[in-house]
Coordinates of C-alpha atoms in Angstrom, one line a residue:
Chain A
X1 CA 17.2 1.4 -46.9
X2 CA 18.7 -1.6 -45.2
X3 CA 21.8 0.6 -44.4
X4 CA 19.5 2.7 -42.5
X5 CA 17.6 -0.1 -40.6
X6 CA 20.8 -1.7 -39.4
X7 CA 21.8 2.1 -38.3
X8 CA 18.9 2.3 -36.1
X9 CA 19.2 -1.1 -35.1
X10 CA 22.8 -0.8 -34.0
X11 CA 22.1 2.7 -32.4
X12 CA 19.6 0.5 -30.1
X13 CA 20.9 -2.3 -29.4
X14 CA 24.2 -0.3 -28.0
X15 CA 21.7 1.9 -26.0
X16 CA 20.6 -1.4 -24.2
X17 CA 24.0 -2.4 -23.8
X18 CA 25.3 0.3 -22.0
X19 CA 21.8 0.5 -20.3
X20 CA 22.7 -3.2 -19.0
X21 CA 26.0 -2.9 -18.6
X22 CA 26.5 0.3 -16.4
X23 CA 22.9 0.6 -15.0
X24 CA 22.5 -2.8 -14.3
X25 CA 20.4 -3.9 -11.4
X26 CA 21.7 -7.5 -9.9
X27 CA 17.9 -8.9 -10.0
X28 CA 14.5 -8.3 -10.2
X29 CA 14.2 -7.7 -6.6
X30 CA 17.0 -4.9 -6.5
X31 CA 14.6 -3.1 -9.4
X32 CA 11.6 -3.4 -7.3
X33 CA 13.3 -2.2 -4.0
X34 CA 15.1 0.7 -5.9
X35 CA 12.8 1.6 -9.1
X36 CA 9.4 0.9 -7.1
X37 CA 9.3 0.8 -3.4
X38 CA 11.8 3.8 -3.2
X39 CA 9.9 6.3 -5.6
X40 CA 6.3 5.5 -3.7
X41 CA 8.2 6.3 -0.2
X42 CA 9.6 9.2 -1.4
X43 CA 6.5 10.5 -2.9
X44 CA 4.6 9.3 0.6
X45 CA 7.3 11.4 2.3
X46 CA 6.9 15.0 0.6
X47 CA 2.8 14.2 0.4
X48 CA 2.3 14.5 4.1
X49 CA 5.5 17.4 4.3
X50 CA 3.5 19.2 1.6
X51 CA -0.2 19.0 2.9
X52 CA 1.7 20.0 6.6
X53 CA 3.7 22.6 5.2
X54 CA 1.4 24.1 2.9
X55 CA -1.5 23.9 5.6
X56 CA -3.6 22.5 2.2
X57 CA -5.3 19.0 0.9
X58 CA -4.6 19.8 -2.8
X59 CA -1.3 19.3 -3.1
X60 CA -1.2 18.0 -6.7
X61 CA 1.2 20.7 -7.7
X62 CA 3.9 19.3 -5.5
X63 CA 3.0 15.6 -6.1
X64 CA 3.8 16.3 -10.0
X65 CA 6.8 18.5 -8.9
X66 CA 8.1 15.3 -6.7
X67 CA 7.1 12.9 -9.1
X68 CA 9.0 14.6 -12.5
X69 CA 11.7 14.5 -9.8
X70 CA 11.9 10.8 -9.2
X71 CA 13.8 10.2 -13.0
X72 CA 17.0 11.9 -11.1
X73 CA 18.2 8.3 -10.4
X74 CA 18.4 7.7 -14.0
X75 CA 19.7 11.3 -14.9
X76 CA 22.4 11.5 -12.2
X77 CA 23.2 8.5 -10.9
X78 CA 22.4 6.2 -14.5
X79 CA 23.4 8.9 -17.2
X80 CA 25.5 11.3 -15.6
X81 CA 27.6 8.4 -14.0
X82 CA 28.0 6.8 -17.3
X83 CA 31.2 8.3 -18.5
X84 CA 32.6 7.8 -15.3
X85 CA 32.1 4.2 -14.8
X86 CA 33.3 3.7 -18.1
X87 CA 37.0 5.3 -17.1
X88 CA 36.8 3.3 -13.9
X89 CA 35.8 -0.2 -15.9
X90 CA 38.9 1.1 -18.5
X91 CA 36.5 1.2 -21.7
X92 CA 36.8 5.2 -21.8
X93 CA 39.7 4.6 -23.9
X94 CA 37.6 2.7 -26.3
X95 CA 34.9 4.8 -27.0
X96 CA 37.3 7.6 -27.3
X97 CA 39.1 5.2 -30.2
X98 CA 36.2 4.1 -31.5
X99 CA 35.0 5.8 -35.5
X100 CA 31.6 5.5 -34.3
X101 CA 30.1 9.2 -34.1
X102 CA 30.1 9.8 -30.7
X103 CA 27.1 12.1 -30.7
X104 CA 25.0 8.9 -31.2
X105 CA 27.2 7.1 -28.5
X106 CA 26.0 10.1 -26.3
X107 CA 22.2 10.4 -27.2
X108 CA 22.0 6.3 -27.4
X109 CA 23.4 6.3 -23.4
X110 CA 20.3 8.5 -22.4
X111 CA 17.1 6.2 -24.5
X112 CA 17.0 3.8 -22.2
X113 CA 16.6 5.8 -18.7
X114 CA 14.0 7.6 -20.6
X115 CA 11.6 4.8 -20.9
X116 CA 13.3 3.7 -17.1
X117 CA 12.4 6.8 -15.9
X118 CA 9.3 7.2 -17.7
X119 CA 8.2 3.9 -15.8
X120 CA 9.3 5.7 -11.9
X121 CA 7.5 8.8 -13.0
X122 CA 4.3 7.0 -13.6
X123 CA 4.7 5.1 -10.1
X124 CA 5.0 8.6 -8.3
X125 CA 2.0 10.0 -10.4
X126 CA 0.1 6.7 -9.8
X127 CA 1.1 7.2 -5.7
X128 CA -0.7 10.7 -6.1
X129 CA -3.8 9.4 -8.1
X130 CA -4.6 6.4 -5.6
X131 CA -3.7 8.2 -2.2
X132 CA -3.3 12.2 -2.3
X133 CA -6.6 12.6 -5.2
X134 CA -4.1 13.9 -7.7
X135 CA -6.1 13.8 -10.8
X136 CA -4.8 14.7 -14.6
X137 CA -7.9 15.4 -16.7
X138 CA -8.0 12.7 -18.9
X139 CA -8.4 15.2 -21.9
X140 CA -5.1 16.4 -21.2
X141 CA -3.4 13.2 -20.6
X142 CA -1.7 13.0 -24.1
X143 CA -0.1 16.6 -23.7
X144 CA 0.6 15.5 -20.0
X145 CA 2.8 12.7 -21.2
X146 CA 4.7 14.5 -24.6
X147 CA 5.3 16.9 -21.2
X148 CA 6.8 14.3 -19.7
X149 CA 8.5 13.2 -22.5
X150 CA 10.0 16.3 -23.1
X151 CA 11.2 16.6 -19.4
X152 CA 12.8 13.1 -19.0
X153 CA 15.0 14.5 -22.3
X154 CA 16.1 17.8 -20.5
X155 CA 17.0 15.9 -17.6
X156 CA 18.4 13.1 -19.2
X157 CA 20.7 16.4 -21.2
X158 CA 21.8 17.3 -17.4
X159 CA 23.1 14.1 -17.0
X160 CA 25.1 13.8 -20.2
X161 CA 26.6 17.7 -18.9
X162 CA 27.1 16.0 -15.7
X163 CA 29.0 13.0 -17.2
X164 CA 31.1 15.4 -18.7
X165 CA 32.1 17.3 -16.2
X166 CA 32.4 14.5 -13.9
X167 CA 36.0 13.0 -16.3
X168 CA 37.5 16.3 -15.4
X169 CA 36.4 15.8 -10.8
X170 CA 38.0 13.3 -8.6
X171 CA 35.3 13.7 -6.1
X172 CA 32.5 12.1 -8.2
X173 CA 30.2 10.7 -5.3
X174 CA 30.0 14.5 -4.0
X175 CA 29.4 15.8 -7.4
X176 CA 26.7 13.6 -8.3
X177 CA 24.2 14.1 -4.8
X178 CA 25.0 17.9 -4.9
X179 CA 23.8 17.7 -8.4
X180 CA 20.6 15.9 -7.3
X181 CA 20.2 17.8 -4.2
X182 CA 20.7 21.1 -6.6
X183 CA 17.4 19.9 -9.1
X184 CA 15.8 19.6 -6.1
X185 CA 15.8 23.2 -5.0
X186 CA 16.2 24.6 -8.2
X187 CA 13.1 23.1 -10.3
X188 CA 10.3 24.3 -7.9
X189 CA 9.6 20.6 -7.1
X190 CA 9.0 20.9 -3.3
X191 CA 8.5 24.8 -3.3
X192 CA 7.7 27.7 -5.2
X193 CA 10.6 29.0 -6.9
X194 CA 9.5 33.1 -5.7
X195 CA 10.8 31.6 -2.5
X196 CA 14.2 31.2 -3.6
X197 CA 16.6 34.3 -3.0
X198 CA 16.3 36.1 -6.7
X199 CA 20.0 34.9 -7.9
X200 CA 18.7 31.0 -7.4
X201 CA 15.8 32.4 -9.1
X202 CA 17.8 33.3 -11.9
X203 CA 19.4 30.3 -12.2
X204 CA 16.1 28.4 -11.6
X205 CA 15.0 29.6 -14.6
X206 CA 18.1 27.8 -16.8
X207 CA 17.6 24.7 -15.3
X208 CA 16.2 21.5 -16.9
X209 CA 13.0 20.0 -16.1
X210 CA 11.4 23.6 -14.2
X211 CA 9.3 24.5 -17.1
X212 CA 8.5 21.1 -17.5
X213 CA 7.2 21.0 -13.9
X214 CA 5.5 23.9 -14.4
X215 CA 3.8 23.0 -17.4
X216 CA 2.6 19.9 -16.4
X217 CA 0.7 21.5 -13.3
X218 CA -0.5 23.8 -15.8
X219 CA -2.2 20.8 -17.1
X220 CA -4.0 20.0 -14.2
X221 CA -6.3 22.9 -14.4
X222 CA -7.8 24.8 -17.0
X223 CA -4.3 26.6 -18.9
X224 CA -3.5 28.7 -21.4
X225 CA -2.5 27.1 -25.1
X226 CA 0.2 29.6 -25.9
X227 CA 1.8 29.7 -22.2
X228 CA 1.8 26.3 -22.3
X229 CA 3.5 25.3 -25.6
X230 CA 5.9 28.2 -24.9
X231 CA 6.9 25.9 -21.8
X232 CA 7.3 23.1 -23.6
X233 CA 9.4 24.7 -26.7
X234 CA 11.8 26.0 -23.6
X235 CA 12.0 22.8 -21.8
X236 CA 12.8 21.5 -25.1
X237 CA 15.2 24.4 -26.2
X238 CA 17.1 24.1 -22.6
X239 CA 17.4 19.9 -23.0
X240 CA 19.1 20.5 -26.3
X241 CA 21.2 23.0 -24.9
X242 CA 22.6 20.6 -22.2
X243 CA 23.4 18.0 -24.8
X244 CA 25.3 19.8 -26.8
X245 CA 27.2 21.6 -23.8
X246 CA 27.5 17.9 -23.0
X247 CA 28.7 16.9 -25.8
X248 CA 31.4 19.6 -26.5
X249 CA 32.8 19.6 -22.7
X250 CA 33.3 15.9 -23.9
X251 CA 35.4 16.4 -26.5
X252 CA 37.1 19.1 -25.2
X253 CA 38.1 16.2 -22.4
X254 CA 39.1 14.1 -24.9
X255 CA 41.1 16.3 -26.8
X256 CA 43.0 17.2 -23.3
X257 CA 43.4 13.8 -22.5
X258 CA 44.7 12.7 -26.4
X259 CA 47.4 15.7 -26.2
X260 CA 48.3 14.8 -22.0
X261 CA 47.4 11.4 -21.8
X262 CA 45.3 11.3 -19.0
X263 CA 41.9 10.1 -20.3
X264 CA 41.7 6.9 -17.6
X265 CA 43.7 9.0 -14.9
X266 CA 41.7 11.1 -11.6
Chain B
X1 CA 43.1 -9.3 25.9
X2 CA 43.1 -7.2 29.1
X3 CA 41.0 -4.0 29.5
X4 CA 43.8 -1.9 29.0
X5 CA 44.7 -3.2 25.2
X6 CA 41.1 -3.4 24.2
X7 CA 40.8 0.2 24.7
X8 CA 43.7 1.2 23.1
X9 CA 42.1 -0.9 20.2
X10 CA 38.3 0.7 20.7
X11 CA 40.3 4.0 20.4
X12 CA 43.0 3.1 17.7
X13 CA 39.6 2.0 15.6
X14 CA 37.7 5.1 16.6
X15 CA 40.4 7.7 15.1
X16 CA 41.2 5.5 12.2
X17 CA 37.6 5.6 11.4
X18 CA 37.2 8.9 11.3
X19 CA 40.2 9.4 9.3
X20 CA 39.0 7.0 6.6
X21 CA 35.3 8.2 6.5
X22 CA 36.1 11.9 6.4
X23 CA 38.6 10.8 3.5
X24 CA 35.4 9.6 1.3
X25 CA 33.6 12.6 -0.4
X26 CA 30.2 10.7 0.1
X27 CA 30.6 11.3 3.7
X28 CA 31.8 14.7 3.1
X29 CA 28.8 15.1 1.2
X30 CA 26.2 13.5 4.1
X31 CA 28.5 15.1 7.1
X32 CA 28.6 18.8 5.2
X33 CA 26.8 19.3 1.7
X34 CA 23.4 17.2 3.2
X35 CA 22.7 19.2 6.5
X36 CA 23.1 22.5 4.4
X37 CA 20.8 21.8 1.0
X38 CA 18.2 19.4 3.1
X39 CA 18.3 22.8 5.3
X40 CA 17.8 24.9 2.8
X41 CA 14.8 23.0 1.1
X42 CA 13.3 22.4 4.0
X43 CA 13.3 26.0 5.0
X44 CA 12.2 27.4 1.9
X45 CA 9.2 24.5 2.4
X46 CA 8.4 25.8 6.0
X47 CA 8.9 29.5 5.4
X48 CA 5.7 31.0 5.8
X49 CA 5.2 29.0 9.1
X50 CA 5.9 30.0 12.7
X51 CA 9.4 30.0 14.1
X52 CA 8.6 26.9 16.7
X53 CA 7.9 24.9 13.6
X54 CA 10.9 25.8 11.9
X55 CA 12.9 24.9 14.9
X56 CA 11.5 21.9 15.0
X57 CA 11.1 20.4 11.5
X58 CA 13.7 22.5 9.5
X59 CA 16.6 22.8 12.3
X60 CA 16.4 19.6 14.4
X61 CA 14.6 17.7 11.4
X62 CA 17.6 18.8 9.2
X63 CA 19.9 17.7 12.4
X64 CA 18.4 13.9 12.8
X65 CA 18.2 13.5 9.3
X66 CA 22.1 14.5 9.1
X67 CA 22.8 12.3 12.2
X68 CA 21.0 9.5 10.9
X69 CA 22.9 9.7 7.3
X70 CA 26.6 9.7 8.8
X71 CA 25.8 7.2 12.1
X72 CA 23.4 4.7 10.4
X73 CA 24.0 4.7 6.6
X74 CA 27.7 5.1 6.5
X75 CA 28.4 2.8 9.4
X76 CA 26.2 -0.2 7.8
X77 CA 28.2 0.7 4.6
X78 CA 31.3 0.4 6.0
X79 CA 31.2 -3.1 6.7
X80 CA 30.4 -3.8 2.6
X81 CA 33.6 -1.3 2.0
X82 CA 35.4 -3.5 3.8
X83 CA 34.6 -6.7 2.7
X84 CA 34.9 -4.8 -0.7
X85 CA 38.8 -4.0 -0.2
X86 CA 39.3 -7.3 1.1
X87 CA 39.9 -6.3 5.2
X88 CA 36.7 -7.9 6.4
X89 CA 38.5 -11.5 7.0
X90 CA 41.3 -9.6 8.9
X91 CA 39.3 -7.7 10.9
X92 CA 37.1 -10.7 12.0
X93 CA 40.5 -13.0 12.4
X94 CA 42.4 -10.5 14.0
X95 CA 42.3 -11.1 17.9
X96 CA 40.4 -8.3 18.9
X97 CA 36.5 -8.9 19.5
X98 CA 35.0 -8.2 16.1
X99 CA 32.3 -6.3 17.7
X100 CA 34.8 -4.0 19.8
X101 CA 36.4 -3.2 16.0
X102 CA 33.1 -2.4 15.0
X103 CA 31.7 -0.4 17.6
X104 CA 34.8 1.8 17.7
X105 CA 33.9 2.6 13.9
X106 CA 30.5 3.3 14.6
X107 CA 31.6 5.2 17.5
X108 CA 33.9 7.2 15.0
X109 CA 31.0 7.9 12.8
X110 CA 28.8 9.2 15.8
X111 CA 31.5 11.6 16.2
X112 CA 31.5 12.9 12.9
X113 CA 27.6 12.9 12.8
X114 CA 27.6 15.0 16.2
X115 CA 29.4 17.2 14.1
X116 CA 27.0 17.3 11.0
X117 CA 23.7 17.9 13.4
X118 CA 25.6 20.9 14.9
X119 CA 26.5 22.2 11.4
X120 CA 23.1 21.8 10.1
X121 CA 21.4 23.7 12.9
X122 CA 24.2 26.5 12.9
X123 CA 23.4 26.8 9.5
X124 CA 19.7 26.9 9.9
X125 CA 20.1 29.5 12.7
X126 CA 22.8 32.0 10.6
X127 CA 20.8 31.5 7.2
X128 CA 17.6 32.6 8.4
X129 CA 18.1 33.9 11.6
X130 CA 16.2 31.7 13.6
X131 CA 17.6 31.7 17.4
X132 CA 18.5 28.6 19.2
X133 CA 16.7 28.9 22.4
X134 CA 16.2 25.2 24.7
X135 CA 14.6 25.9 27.5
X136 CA 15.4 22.4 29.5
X137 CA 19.2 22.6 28.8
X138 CA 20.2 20.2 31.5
X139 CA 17.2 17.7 29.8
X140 CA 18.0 18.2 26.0
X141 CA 21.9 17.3 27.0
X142 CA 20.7 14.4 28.6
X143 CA 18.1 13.2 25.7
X144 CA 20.7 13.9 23.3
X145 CA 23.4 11.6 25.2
X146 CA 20.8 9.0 24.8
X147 CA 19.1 9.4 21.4
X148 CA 23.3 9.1 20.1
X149 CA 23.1 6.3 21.9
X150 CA 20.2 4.4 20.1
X151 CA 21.7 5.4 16.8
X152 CA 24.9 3.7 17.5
X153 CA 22.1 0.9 18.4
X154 CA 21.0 1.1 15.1
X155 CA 23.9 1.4 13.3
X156 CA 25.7 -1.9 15.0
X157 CA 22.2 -3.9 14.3
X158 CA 22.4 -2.3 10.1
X159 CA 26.0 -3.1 10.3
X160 CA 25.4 -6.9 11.8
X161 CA 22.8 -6.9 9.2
X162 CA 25.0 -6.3 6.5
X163 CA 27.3 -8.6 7.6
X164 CA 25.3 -11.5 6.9
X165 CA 22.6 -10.7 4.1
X166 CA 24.1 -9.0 1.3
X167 CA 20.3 -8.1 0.3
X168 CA 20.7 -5.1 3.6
X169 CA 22.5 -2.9 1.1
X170 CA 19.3 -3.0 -1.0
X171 CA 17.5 -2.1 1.7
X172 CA 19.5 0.0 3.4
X173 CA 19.4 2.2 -0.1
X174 CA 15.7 2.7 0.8
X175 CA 15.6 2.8 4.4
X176 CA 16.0 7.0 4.2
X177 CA 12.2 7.4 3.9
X178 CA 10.4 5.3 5.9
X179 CA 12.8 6.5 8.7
X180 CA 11.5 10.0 8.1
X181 CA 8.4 9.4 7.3
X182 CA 7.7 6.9 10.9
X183 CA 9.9 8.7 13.2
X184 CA 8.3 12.5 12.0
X185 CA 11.6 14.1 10.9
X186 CA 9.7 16.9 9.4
X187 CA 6.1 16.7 10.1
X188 CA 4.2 15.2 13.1
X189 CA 3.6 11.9 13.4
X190 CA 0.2 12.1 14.2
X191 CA -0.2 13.3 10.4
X192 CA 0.4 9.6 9.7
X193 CA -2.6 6.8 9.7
X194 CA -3.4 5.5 13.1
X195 CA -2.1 2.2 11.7
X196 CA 1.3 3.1 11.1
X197 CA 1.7 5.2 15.1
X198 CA 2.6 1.5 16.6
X199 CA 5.6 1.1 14.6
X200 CA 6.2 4.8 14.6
X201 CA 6.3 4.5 18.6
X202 CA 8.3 1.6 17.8
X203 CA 11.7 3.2 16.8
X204 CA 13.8 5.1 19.2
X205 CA 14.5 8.2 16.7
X206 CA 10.5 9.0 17.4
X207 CA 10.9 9.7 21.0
X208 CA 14.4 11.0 20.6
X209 CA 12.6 13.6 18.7
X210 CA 9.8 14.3 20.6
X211 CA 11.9 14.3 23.9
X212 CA 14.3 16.6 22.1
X213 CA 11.2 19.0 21.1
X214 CA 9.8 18.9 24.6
X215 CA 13.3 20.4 25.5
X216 CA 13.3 23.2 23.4
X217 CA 9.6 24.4 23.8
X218 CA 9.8 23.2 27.6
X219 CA 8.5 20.5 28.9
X220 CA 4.6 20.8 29.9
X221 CA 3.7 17.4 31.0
X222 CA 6.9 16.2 32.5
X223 CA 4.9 12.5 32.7
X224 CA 5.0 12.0 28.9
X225 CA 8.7 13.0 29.3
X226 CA 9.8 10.3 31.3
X227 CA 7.1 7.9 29.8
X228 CA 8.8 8.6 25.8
X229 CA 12.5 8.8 27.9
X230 CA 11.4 5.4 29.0
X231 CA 10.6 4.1 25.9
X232 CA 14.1 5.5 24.7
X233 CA 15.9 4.0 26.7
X234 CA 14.4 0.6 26.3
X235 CA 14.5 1.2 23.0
X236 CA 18.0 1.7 23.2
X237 CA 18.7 -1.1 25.4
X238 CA 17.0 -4.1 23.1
X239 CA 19.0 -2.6 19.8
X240 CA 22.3 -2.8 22.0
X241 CA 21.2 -6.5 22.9
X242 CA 20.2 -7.2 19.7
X243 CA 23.8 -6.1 18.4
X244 CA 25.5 -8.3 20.3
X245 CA 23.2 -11.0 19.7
X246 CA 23.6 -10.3 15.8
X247 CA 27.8 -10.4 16.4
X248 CA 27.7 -13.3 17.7
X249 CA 25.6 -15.0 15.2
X250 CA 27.8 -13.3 12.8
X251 CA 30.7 -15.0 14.6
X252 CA 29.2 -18.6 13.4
X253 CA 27.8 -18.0 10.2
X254 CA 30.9 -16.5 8.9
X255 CA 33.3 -19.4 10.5
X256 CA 30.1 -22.2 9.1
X257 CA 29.9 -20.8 5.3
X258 CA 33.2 -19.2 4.3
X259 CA 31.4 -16.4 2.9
X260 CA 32.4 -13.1 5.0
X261 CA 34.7 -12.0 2.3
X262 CA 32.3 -13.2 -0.7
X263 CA 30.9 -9.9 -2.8

């Protein structure tokens, strides 16, 4: 039992670590500027573009779509930078020597920006609640949040993928916003995905966090049990699917870089 | 230094600039990648509306937006990139004016961002087929002359900013939105609360875009034209001021605390 205990304890305590040590913010008024001030802006920003664009008041669907957006800062720029800062601070090599099971290193990395992200979401949805009259019946509020739960995991999955892929680029910076700027047209956060040309539509439909968009709006009006948990099981399904591409384009990296030595080099 | 050798040194900065900034792949990104995905999802967010609209909040929204990115964002950056690799202290001992350095790599970056407004509203026009027509020609060349102009304003003053408060790279992270938000990028500013249309009226990249959407549509009250080219202009004028002003306080602080180089 106590074997156990320090196991979970340990698996924790390294997710904080790495939390802190690669996603650290230099002070409290970096977090605020970044984690507070930026998400409300942003949310401000595609308020007023929706209720132009849209030529509509209720523009809840696109304040949640916007809002489930916001964790991309943790996803990209926190989770799927992780690996990469790692080879730049020269600690790659010590993961990659390490016995610990490096599944746990992986799913450890991405605890943390959940609960971060879990925080930004709220701002956005908060934003929405006190200035655009975006209300979440409070009978669905539970479901609304294991939603959002299940979202922040996909996403956070995207970011491990990302991490991955990002030992194998030398143009990391440009990876990394295309990514962002991809989840933004390909979730259906600003627009409806019938817009996109049918191929994106295609691809829409494989990408993390768009069911969880959808299925959160579902929850703002009257929905359909079976539709909805169907949403959820795929946003689920999809997350998992990430992680464990994640995880084997990892060690496929690190078994190229054990046989050519090239684990810390661009 | 005579005129001669500060020029060759505005213009040896200038290239070198743009050499070094096209080299990074997050200006690649905001000079290239930016104008076309922005583009894109601001299209497919204004695509049921008329084309006038989509002229002037996907393709010249998409355009400022780009500008702003590559003039004002990377040329504040640069400064922390350079006191990053260690050049800051030469540049600011080296005998050329420290401000002349800097204004050539801002200068650079305008160049560059020219480039990324053209290229996001070529691609707005060949995507979805939306013509570029500008009915004032002669006007929209001479707004856009000026409305550069303001942004290399800006992006000295951001730069100057940088240069002494190491918190501007905080807020330069978040500066993105309330730019677009006060200066109507992509939706009118009248959209906005009546308490926020001073300091909308307040930054030069407002009447830079309303001058440059008078252009295209052509100009019906040529008053208001002159009164916003007025304001731009003035505008422009105080953040070139201000600049030099800022440079010079730079100049002092820097030689008073020791700290130019400090991260």
């Amino acid at each position: 039992m106590n074997f156990i205990r320090e196991g979970i304890r340990r698996f924790f305590y390294q997710s904080l670590i790495n939390y802190k040590g690669l996603f650290a913010w230099v002070d409290v008024k970096s977090y605020i500027f970044m984690k507070v001030f930026a998400p409300i802006l942003k949310i401000v920003f595609f308020s007023i573009l929706s209720s132009y664009a849209f030529k509509t008041t209720d523009i809840s669907t696109w304040i949640i779509g916007n809002s489930f957006l916001l964790c991309t800062s943790n996803a990209i720029y926190g989770v799927g930078n992780d690996l990469i800062l790692e080879r730049r601070f020269g600690t790659l090599r010590f993961i990659v020597a390490s016995p610990y099971n490096k599944f746990l290193i992986f799913l450890g990395r991405s605890i943390f920006h959940v609960i971060d992200s879990f925080i930004t979401v709220i701002i956005g949805l908060t934003v929405g609640y006190l200035f655009f009259e975006l209300t979440i019946p409070l009978e669905n509020l539970a479901v609304f949040m294991g939603v959002l739960s299940v979202s922040l995991y996909s996403a956070m999955s995207i970011g491990i993928t990302i991490s991955s892929l990002g030992l194998c680029l030398r143009e990391v910076h440009m990876f990394l916003n295309v990514s962002e700027m991809s989840l933004v047209v390909l979730t259906g956060a600003s627009f409806p995905i019938s817009r996109l040309p049918l191929f994106l539509q295609k691809v829409s439909y494989f990408t993390p966090m768009s069911r969880g968009i959808e299925a959160a709006r579902l929850l703002v009006d009257s929905y359909d049990g079976a539709h909805l948990f169907g949403l959820i099981l795929g946003e689920f399904l999809i997350g998992s699917l990430f992680m464990i591409i994640g995880y084997l384009l990892f060690l496929y990296v690190e078994k190229l870089s054990r046989k050519y030595a090239t684990l810390d080099l661009y | 230094m005579d005129m001669k050798a500060n020029l060759r040194v505005f213009i040896s900065s200038i290239f070198l600039q743009m050499r070094q900034s096209f080299g990074r792949s997050m200006f690649r990104f905001c000079m290239i990648v930016y104008p076309i995905l922005y583009g894109f999802t601001l299209y497919m967010i204004y695509m049921d509306s008329s084309n006038e609209k989509i002229i002037n909040y996907v393709m010249f929204g998409t355009a400022v937006a780009s500008l702003w990115g590559t003039i004002s964002f990377s040329s504040a950056g640069d400064i922390d990139r350079e006191r990053f690799m260690g050049a800051l202290e030469i540049i600011f001992n080296s005998p050329t004016n420290f401000f002349l350095i800097m204004f050539g790599k801002v200068v650079g970056n305008t160049i560059l961002g020219t480039l990324s407004m053209l290229i996001s509203i070529f691609f707005v026009s060949i995507a979805f087929s939306i013509p570029i027509i500008i009915v004032d020609l002669s006007k929209f060349i001479l707004v856009f002359i000026i409305g550069l102009s303001s942004f290399i304003g800006i992006a000295m003053m951001l730069s100057g900013l940088l240069a002494v408060s190491r918190s501007t790279r905080i807020f330069m992270n978040i500066l993105d939105y309330p730019m677009m938000i006060l200066s109507g990028v992509a939706f009118p500013i009248s959209l906005l609360p009546s308490s926020l249309i001073p300091i909308s009226y307040s930054l030069a990249p407002t009447h830079f875009l309303l001058l440059i959407r008078m252009c295209i549509s052509g100009i019906d009250n040529l008053h208001s034209f002159y009164i916003h080219l007025g304001y731009l202009i003035g505008l422009t004028t105080i953040y070139g001021i201000l600049s030099y002003f800022l440079y010079k306080i730079i100049d002092i602080k820097a030689r008073e605390k020791a700290t130019l180089g400090v991260i």
